[in-house]
């Protein structure tokens, strides 16, 4: 499959118009005087990053680029839409410069741990986060799933759980736990029917995140013939993957859909995320906790926490409450 045509002339894109970045490149609009300095710069999307070099799609071509000095320490991540100057010919030796990162619709980020204020942006402009967990080998870790749900919610990205390796163990426990909090759970296995997953990915930009060895790259290879993502083995003794994938890469699933493979994560810090953000992100409980005392942490035993009342009068199931509190508790934990 040939990569989808993404590039448009910068002059075709207005500030509130970034959703249209993938409009056909022939489109043009009358020029005005309020054009930014880089009006002639091309716009492309970052598909990969490798040691300070960025692979950017511009129209039908793939352009190699570096960050221009004025960007300073501003991060450029996979999924970013960027303006390019310099040699954008895409020939083997050509090197373009990224002069601007367009406003991001979403940004998924993590910190090294919960009390490290340094945030690391992971991917930009995705609208779905596939939380990939294996039913076994490596075993599912609820703490990671919870954290990824929170991170997705805070980023404004829809979280979906995919349980891989269901040939090795049942996905039922995970499904039961998370369907209660309104997160969709899909089960897969190598050689199984990929239609439900494909349907979920259609018309979206989806990033796959999870521990090393859970089968993220295996899924992408199955979805995209020719993707050629390397696959690693899970160590029999430690039960851990080998961190086979070392950088995030965006790949086209079809004309309207992208999937982003990422390296396995060992941890996912949520520094800066507040219990209130979690509660707000989880939608319907937001109305309930409006009745809590100021500063209520909404945990087990929190005095007059309105979540307890909501469970008592049937507005919230016990399972749902337990799940929510597990997430809130996870915010203060780094030992999983
Ligand atoms: N039994 C079984 N093994 C699987 C399945 N999916 C993937 N595997 C195996 O799991 C191992 C790890 O798969 P990868 O796709 O490399 O995992 P990953 O999540 O990309 O790992 P990193 O790139 O290290 O983050 C490989 O040996 C796969 O063959 C499955 O459904 N069932
Ligand atoms: Mg991988
Ligand atoms: Zn409360």
Short mmCIF file of C-alpha atoms and ligand atoms in Angstrom, two decimals:
data_model
loop_
_atom_site.label_atom_id
_atom_site.label_comp_id
_atom_site.label_asym_id
_atom_site.label_seq_id
_atom_site.Cartn_x
_atom_site.Cartn_y
_atom_site.Cartn_z
CA UNK A 1 0.00 0.00 0.00
CA UNK A 2 1.33 3.42 -0.83
CA UNK A 3 1.34 5.97 1.99
CA UNK A 4 -1.60 8.27 2.11
CA UNK A 5 -1.18 11.74 0.69
CA UNK A 6 -0.94 14.08 3.65
CA UNK A 7 0.79 17.26 2.64
CA UNK A 8 -0.87 20.54 1.77
CA UNK A 9 0.57 23.97 1.14
CA UNK A 10 0.72 26.00 4.32
CA UNK A 11 -1.30 28.74 2.71
CA UNK A 12 -4.24 26.38 2.45
CA UNK A 13 -4.53 25.93 6.17
CA UNK A 14 -6.01 28.47 8.51
CA UNK A 15 -5.69 28.51 12.25
CA UNK A 16 -8.97 26.77 12.92
CA UNK A 17 -8.55 24.52 9.98
CA UNK A 18 -6.01 21.91 10.99
CA UNK A 19 -8.42 19.05 10.73
CA UNK A 20 -8.11 19.55 7.02
CA UNK A 21 -4.37 18.92 6.90
CA UNK A 22 -4.95 15.92 4.72
CA UNK A 23 -7.00 17.71 2.14
CA UNK A 24 -5.96 17.02 -1.45
CA UNK A 25 -2.85 19.00 -2.26
CA UNK A 26 -4.34 20.66 -5.34
CA UNK A 27 -6.60 22.77 -3.15
CA UNK A 28 -5.76 26.45 -3.05
CA UNK A 29 -7.19 29.58 -1.54
CA UNK A 30 -6.65 33.26 -2.37
CA UNK A 31 -3.51 34.60 -0.73
CA UNK A 32 -3.87 37.28 1.93
CA UNK A 33 -1.42 39.67 3.59
CA UNK A 34 -1.81 38.17 7.07
CA UNK A 35 0.17 35.14 6.04
CA UNK A 36 2.80 33.97 8.57
CA UNK A 37 6.50 34.14 7.74
CA UNK A 38 6.58 30.53 6.75
CA UNK A 39 3.68 30.88 4.34
CA UNK A 40 5.58 29.07 1.65
CA UNK A 41 6.58 26.29 3.99
CA UNK A 42 5.07 22.92 3.32
CA UNK A 43 3.05 21.16 5.95
CA UNK A 44 3.65 17.52 6.66
CA UNK A 45 3.12 14.97 9.38
CA UNK A 46 5.85 13.35 11.43
CA UNK A 47 5.78 9.58 10.96
CA UNK A 48 8.96 8.66 12.79
CA UNK A 49 11.82 10.01 14.84
CA UNK A 50 15.32 8.54 14.95
CA UNK A 51 18.21 10.24 16.76
CA UNK A 52 17.13 13.78 16.01
CA UNK A 53 16.07 13.01 12.46
CA UNK A 54 12.40 13.11 11.58
CA UNK A 55 10.56 11.29 8.80
CA UNK A 56 7.83 13.59 7.57
CA UNK A 57 5.21 12.86 4.89
CA UNK A 58 4.69 15.76 2.55
CA UNK A 59 2.28 15.00 -0.22
CA UNK A 60 3.28 11.70 -1.73
CA UNK A 61 6.88 11.93 -0.59
CA UNK A 62 8.71 11.11 2.58
CA UNK A 63 11.04 13.91 3.67
CA UNK A 64 13.91 13.62 6.13
CA UNK A 65 14.13 16.66 8.41
CA UNK A 66 15.84 18.13 11.45
CA UNK A 67 14.56 20.69 13.92
CA UNK A 68 15.39 24.28 13.02
CA UNK A 69 17.16 26.25 15.74
CA UNK A 70 14.26 28.64 16.50
CA UNK A 71 12.25 25.67 17.77
CA UNK A 72 14.71 25.46 20.64
CA UNK A 73 13.77 22.72 23.06
CA UNK A 74 10.22 22.42 21.84
CA UNK A 75 9.50 18.77 21.29
CA UNK A 76 8.56 17.30 17.95
CA UNK A 77 6.87 13.92 18.22
CA UNK A 78 5.28 11.33 15.97
CA UNK A 79 1.89 12.58 14.82
CA UNK A 80 2.91 16.22 14.86
CA UNK A 81 1.96 18.40 11.95
CA UNK A 82 4.91 20.60 11.07
CA UNK A 83 5.95 23.31 8.65
CA UNK A 84 9.07 22.54 6.67
CA UNK A 85 11.59 24.69 4.83
CA UNK A 86 14.86 23.83 3.15
CA UNK A 87 15.27 20.87 0.85
CA UNK A 88 11.90 19.14 0.87
CA UNK A 89 12.59 17.21 -2.32
CA UNK A 90 12.71 13.92 -0.46
CA UNK A 91 15.74 12.72 -2.43
CA UNK A 92 18.13 10.48 -0.44
CA UNK A 93 20.54 13.21 0.71
CA UNK A 94 17.96 15.96 1.13
CA UNK A 95 17.47 17.42 4.59
CA UNK A 96 14.58 19.75 5.37
CA UNK A 97 14.12 21.86 8.50
CA UNK A 98 11.11 21.83 10.79
CA UNK A 99 10.37 25.48 11.51
CA UNK A 100 7.06 25.20 13.31
CA UNK A 101 4.89 22.65 15.09
CA UNK A 102 1.21 23.29 14.38
CA UNK A 103 -1.17 23.36 17.35
CA UNK A 104 -1.81 19.85 18.59
CA UNK A 105 -5.33 18.53 18.82
CA UNK A 106 -4.23 16.01 21.43
CA UNK A 107 -0.97 15.16 23.14
CA UNK A 108 -0.38 11.95 25.02
CA UNK A 109 2.32 12.38 27.64
CA UNK A 110 3.85 10.62 30.57
CA UNK A 111 6.36 11.37 33.27
CA UNK A 112 9.13 9.09 34.45
CA UNK A 113 7.21 8.58 37.66
CA UNK A 114 4.40 10.25 39.55
CA UNK A 115 6.46 12.88 41.32
CA UNK A 116 8.73 13.75 38.43
CA UNK A 117 7.41 16.99 36.97
CA UNK A 118 9.26 16.48 33.68
CA UNK A 119 6.68 15.50 31.14
CA UNK A 120 7.62 13.49 28.11
CA UNK A 121 5.35 13.94 25.15
CA UNK A 122 4.77 10.61 23.41
CA UNK A 123 2.57 11.17 20.38
CA UNK A 124 0.46 14.02 19.06
CA UNK A 125 -2.88 14.24 17.30
CA UNK A 126 -4.11 10.73 18.02
CA UNK A 127 -7.74 10.23 18.90
CA UNK A 128 -7.55 6.67 20.24
CA UNK A 129 -5.21 4.93 22.64
CA UNK A 130 -5.10 1.18 22.30
CA UNK A 131 -4.04 -0.15 25.66
CA UNK A 132 -2.43 -3.42 24.66
CA UNK A 133 -2.16 -6.03 27.38
CA UNK A 134 -1.50 -9.76 27.08
CA UNK A 135 -3.84 -12.25 28.76
CA UNK A 136 -0.59 -13.98 29.79
CA UNK A 137 3.15 -13.88 29.02
CA UNK A 138 3.66 -11.17 30.21
CA UNK A 139 0.78 -11.22 32.69
CA UNK A 140 -1.66 -8.29 32.66
CA UNK A 141 -0.89 -5.52 35.11
CA UNK A 142 -3.96 -3.64 36.26
CA UNK A 143 -1.87 -0.68 37.45
CA UNK A 144 -0.60 -0.04 33.95
CA UNK A 145 -4.05 -0.34 32.41
CA UNK A 146 -5.46 2.11 34.95
CA UNK A 147 -2.71 4.59 34.33
CA UNK A 148 -3.15 4.45 30.59
CA UNK A 149 -6.88 5.01 30.92
CA UNK A 150 -6.20 8.09 33.01
CA UNK A 151 -3.53 9.38 30.62
CA UNK A 152 -5.84 8.90 27.65
CA UNK A 153 -8.69 10.66 29.37
CA UNK A 154 -6.53 13.60 30.38
CA UNK A 155 -5.22 13.86 26.81
CA UNK A 156 -8.73 13.78 25.37
CA UNK A 157 -8.03 10.50 23.62
CA UNK A 158 -10.44 7.56 23.73
CA UNK A 159 -8.96 4.57 25.56
CA UNK A 160 -9.69 1.05 24.32
CA UNK A 161 -8.23 -2.12 25.82
CA UNK A 162 -7.00 -4.90 23.56
CA UNK A 163 -6.21 -8.19 25.27
CA UNK A 164 -3.75 -10.18 23.16
CA UNK A 165 -2.57 -13.80 23.48
CA UNK A 166 -6.04 -15.07 24.36
CA UNK A 167 -4.82 -18.46 23.11
CA UNK A 168 -2.80 -18.59 26.36
CA UNK A 169 -5.39 -17.37 28.90
CA UNK A 170 -8.91 -15.97 29.12
CA UNK A 171 -9.48 -12.23 28.76
CA UNK A 172 -12.71 -12.42 30.79
CA UNK A 173 -11.41 -10.92 34.04
CA UNK A 174 -10.00 -7.87 32.33
CA UNK A 175 -13.12 -7.46 30.24
CA UNK A 176 -15.35 -7.63 33.32
CA UNK A 177 -13.25 -5.12 35.24
CA UNK A 178 -13.08 -2.48 32.56
CA UNK A 179 -16.40 -2.79 30.81
CA UNK A 180 -17.76 -1.56 34.14
CA UNK A 181 -16.06 1.76 33.71
CA UNK A 182 -17.17 2.19 30.17
CA UNK A 183 -13.92 1.26 28.43
CA UNK A 184 -14.31 -1.07 25.46
CA UNK A 185 -12.35 -4.32 25.67
CA UNK A 186 -11.39 -6.35 22.61
CA UNK A 187 -9.79 -9.81 22.65
CA UNK A 188 -7.30 -10.93 20.00
CA UNK A 189 -5.01 -13.85 19.31
CA UNK A 190 -2.40 -14.50 16.69
CA UNK A 191 -4.16 -15.83 13.60
CA UNK A 192 -7.56 -14.77 14.92
CA UNK A 193 -10.22 -12.63 13.26
CA UNK A 194 -8.99 -9.05 13.05
CA UNK A 195 -12.24 -7.60 11.69
CA UNK A 196 -13.50 -6.13 14.99
CA UNK A 197 -10.15 -4.46 15.66
CA UNK A 198 -9.90 -3.16 12.11
CA UNK A 199 -13.36 -1.69 12.42
CA UNK A 200 -12.36 0.06 15.63
CA UNK A 201 -9.32 1.59 13.94
CA UNK A 202 -11.05 2.79 10.79
CA UNK A 203 -11.14 6.57 10.39
CA UNK A 204 -8.98 7.10 13.47
CA UNK A 205 -5.40 7.81 14.38
CA UNK A 206 -4.64 5.24 17.04
CA UNK A 207 -1.55 4.75 19.16
CA UNK A 208 -0.73 1.33 20.63
CA UNK A 209 0.84 1.43 24.09
CA UNK A 210 1.72 -1.34 26.52
CA UNK A 211 4.47 -3.33 28.18
CA UNK A 212 7.20 -4.86 26.08
CA UNK A 213 6.24 -8.26 24.66
CA UNK A 214 2.46 -7.86 24.78
CA UNK A 215 2.27 -8.09 20.98
CA UNK A 216 1.85 -4.52 19.72
CA UNK A 217 4.08 -4.98 16.69
CA UNK A 218 2.58 -8.41 16.03
CA UNK A 219 -0.85 -6.78 15.81
CA UNK A 220 0.41 -4.10 13.45
CA UNK A 221 2.07 -6.63 11.18
CA UNK A 222 -1.17 -8.60 11.05
CA UNK A 223 -3.19 -5.48 10.25
CA UNK A 224 -0.78 -4.03 7.70
CA UNK A 225 0.85 -6.54 5.36
CA UNK A 226 4.35 -5.29 4.64
CA UNK A 227 4.61 -3.19 7.79
CA UNK A 228 7.67 -5.25 8.66
CA UNK A 229 7.79 -4.39 12.34
CA UNK A 230 10.31 -6.50 14.23
CA UNK A 231 8.91 -8.98 16.71
CA UNK A 232 10.70 -10.00 19.88
CA UNK A 233 10.49 -12.88 22.31
CA UNK A 234 9.30 -12.84 25.86
CA UNK A 235 11.95 -14.14 28.21
CA UNK A 236 10.87 -17.50 29.68
CA UNK A 237 12.47 -16.77 33.03
CA UNK A 238 11.65 -13.12 33.69
CA UNK A 239 8.40 -13.09 31.71
CA UNK A 240 9.50 -9.79 30.22
CA UNK A 241 9.71 -8.63 26.64
CA UNK A 242 12.96 -7.47 25.06
CA UNK A 243 11.98 -3.94 24.10
CA UNK A 244 12.18 -4.92 20.48
CA UNK A 245 10.61 -1.73 19.11
CA UNK A 246 12.81 1.24 19.95
CA UNK A 247 10.95 4.22 18.51
CA UNK A 248 7.39 5.23 17.72
CA UNK A 249 6.37 4.84 14.08
CA UNK A 250 3.14 5.86 12.35
CA UNK A 251 1.86 3.56 9.62
CA UNK A 252 -1.14 3.97 7.31
CA UNK A 253 -3.89 1.40 7.77
CA UNK A 254 -5.94 2.83 4.91
CA UNK A 255 -6.66 6.21 3.34
CA UNK A 256 -8.31 7.55 6.49
CA UNK A 257 -6.65 5.63 9.28
CA UNK A 258 -3.29 5.57 10.99
CA UNK A 259 -1.82 3.30 13.61
CA UNK A 260 1.24 4.18 15.68
CA UNK A 261 3.46 1.44 17.08
CA UNK A 262 5.44 2.45 20.17
CA UNK A 263 8.24 0.85 22.21
CA UNK A 264 7.18 -1.12 25.26
CA UNK A 265 6.81 1.01 28.40
CA UNK A 266 8.06 -0.11 31.80
CA UNK A 267 6.14 2.55 33.70
CA UNK A 268 3.75 5.36 32.99
CA UNK A 269 4.00 8.26 35.42
CA UNK A 270 1.06 10.61 35.81
CA UNK A 271 2.80 13.56 37.44
CA UNK A 272 0.57 16.59 37.33
CA UNK A 273 -2.69 14.64 36.99
CA UNK A 274 -5.11 15.41 39.81
CA UNK A 275 -7.87 13.23 41.27
CA UNK A 276 -10.31 15.84 40.02
CA UNK A 277 -9.05 15.42 36.48
CA UNK A 278 -9.53 11.68 36.75
CA UNK A 279 -13.05 12.07 38.02
CA UNK A 280 -13.91 14.67 35.41
CA UNK A 281 -12.45 12.53 32.68
CA UNK A 282 -14.61 9.61 33.74
CA UNK A 283 -17.74 11.52 32.81
CA UNK A 284 -20.74 10.45 34.77
CA UNK A 285 -19.02 10.34 38.16
CA UNK A 286 -18.22 14.03 37.79
CA UNK A 287 -21.80 14.93 38.69
CA UNK A 288 -21.69 12.68 41.74
CA UNK A 289 -18.50 14.08 43.27
CA UNK A 290 -19.85 17.61 42.97
CA UNK A 291 -21.48 16.76 46.33
CA UNK A 292 -18.18 15.77 48.01
CA UNK A 293 -16.51 17.92 50.68
CA UNK A 294 -13.86 20.27 49.32
CA UNK A 295 -10.60 18.45 48.60
CA UNK A 296 -12.17 15.00 48.97
CA UNK A 297 -9.72 12.38 47.66
CA UNK A 298 -12.69 10.05 46.88
CA UNK A 299 -10.88 7.04 48.31
CA UNK A 300 -12.10 4.18 50.51
CA UNK A 301 -12.89 5.67 53.88
CA UNK A 302 -12.82 9.32 52.69
CA UNK A 303 -15.19 11.17 55.02
CA UNK A 304 -18.58 11.95 53.43
CA UNK A 305 -17.35 11.00 49.95
CA UNK A 306 -20.41 11.26 47.71
CA UNK A 307 -19.31 8.18 45.78
CA UNK A 308 -20.30 6.03 48.77
CA UNK A 309 -23.75 7.60 48.84
CA UNK A 310 -24.09 7.06 45.09
CA UNK A 311 -23.27 3.41 45.50
CA UNK A 312 -25.71 3.07 48.42
CA UNK A 313 -28.60 4.46 46.39
CA UNK A 314 -27.72 2.54 43.24
CA UNK A 315 -26.34 5.32 41.02
CA UNK A 316 -22.97 3.59 40.97
CA UNK A 317 -22.31 -0.15 41.02
CA UNK A 318 -19.84 -1.57 43.53
CA UNK A 319 -17.62 -2.73 40.68
CA UNK A 320 -17.63 0.67 39.08
CA UNK A 321 -16.77 2.36 42.37
CA UNK A 322 -13.95 -0.10 43.02
CA UNK A 323 -12.53 0.54 39.56
CA UNK A 324 -12.63 4.28 39.98
CA UNK A 325 -10.96 4.11 43.36
CA UNK A 326 -8.30 1.81 41.97
CA UNK A 327 -7.42 4.47 39.43
CA UNK A 328 -7.35 7.22 42.04
CA UNK A 329 -5.21 5.09 44.32
CA UNK A 330 -2.89 4.34 41.42
CA UNK A 331 -2.12 8.04 41.13
CA UNK A 332 -0.23 7.88 44.36
CA UNK A 333 1.53 4.62 43.60
CA UNK A 334 4.77 3.92 41.83
CA UNK A 335 5.50 0.45 43.16
CA UNK A 336 3.60 -1.68 40.66
N1 LIG B 1 0.92 -17.07 22.06
C1 LIG B 1 0.86 -15.88 21.49
N2 LIG B 1 2.01 -15.17 21.32
C2 LIG B 1 1.92 -13.95 20.75
C3 LIG B 1 0.68 -13.38 20.35
N3 LIG B 1 0.91 -12.14 19.85
C4 LIG B 1 2.25 -11.93 19.93
N4 LIG B 1 2.86 -13.03 20.47
C5 LIG B 1 4.31 -13.18 20.72
O1 LIG B 1 4.72 -12.26 21.70
C6 LIG B 1 6.09 -11.90 21.50
C7 LIG B 1 6.25 -10.38 21.53
O2 LIG B 1 5.55 -9.78 20.45
P1 LIG B 1 5.88 -8.31 19.92
O3 LIG B 1 4.87 -8.02 18.86
O4 LIG B 1 7.30 -8.15 19.56
O5 LIG B 1 5.57 -7.43 21.21
P2 LIG B 1 5.67 -5.84 21.39
O6 LIG B 1 4.52 -5.43 22.24
O7 LIG B 1 5.76 -5.17 20.06
O8 LIG B 1 7.03 -5.66 22.20
P3 LIG B 1 8.04 -4.39 22.27
O9 LIG B 1 8.31 -3.94 20.86
O10 LIG B 1 9.25 -4.92 22.97
O11 LIG B 1 7.33 -3.34 23.07
C8 LIG B 1 6.48 -12.52 20.16
O12 LIG B 1 7.19 -13.69 20.44
C9 LIG B 1 5.15 -12.84 19.52
O13 LIG B 1 5.22 -13.90 18.60
C10 LIG B 1 -0.53 -14.18 20.54
O14 LIG B 1 -1.66 -13.78 20.25
N5 LIG B 1 -0.35 -15.39 21.12
MG1 LIG B 2 7.16 -3.88 19.26
ZN1 LIG B 3 -15.35 12.11 47.27
#
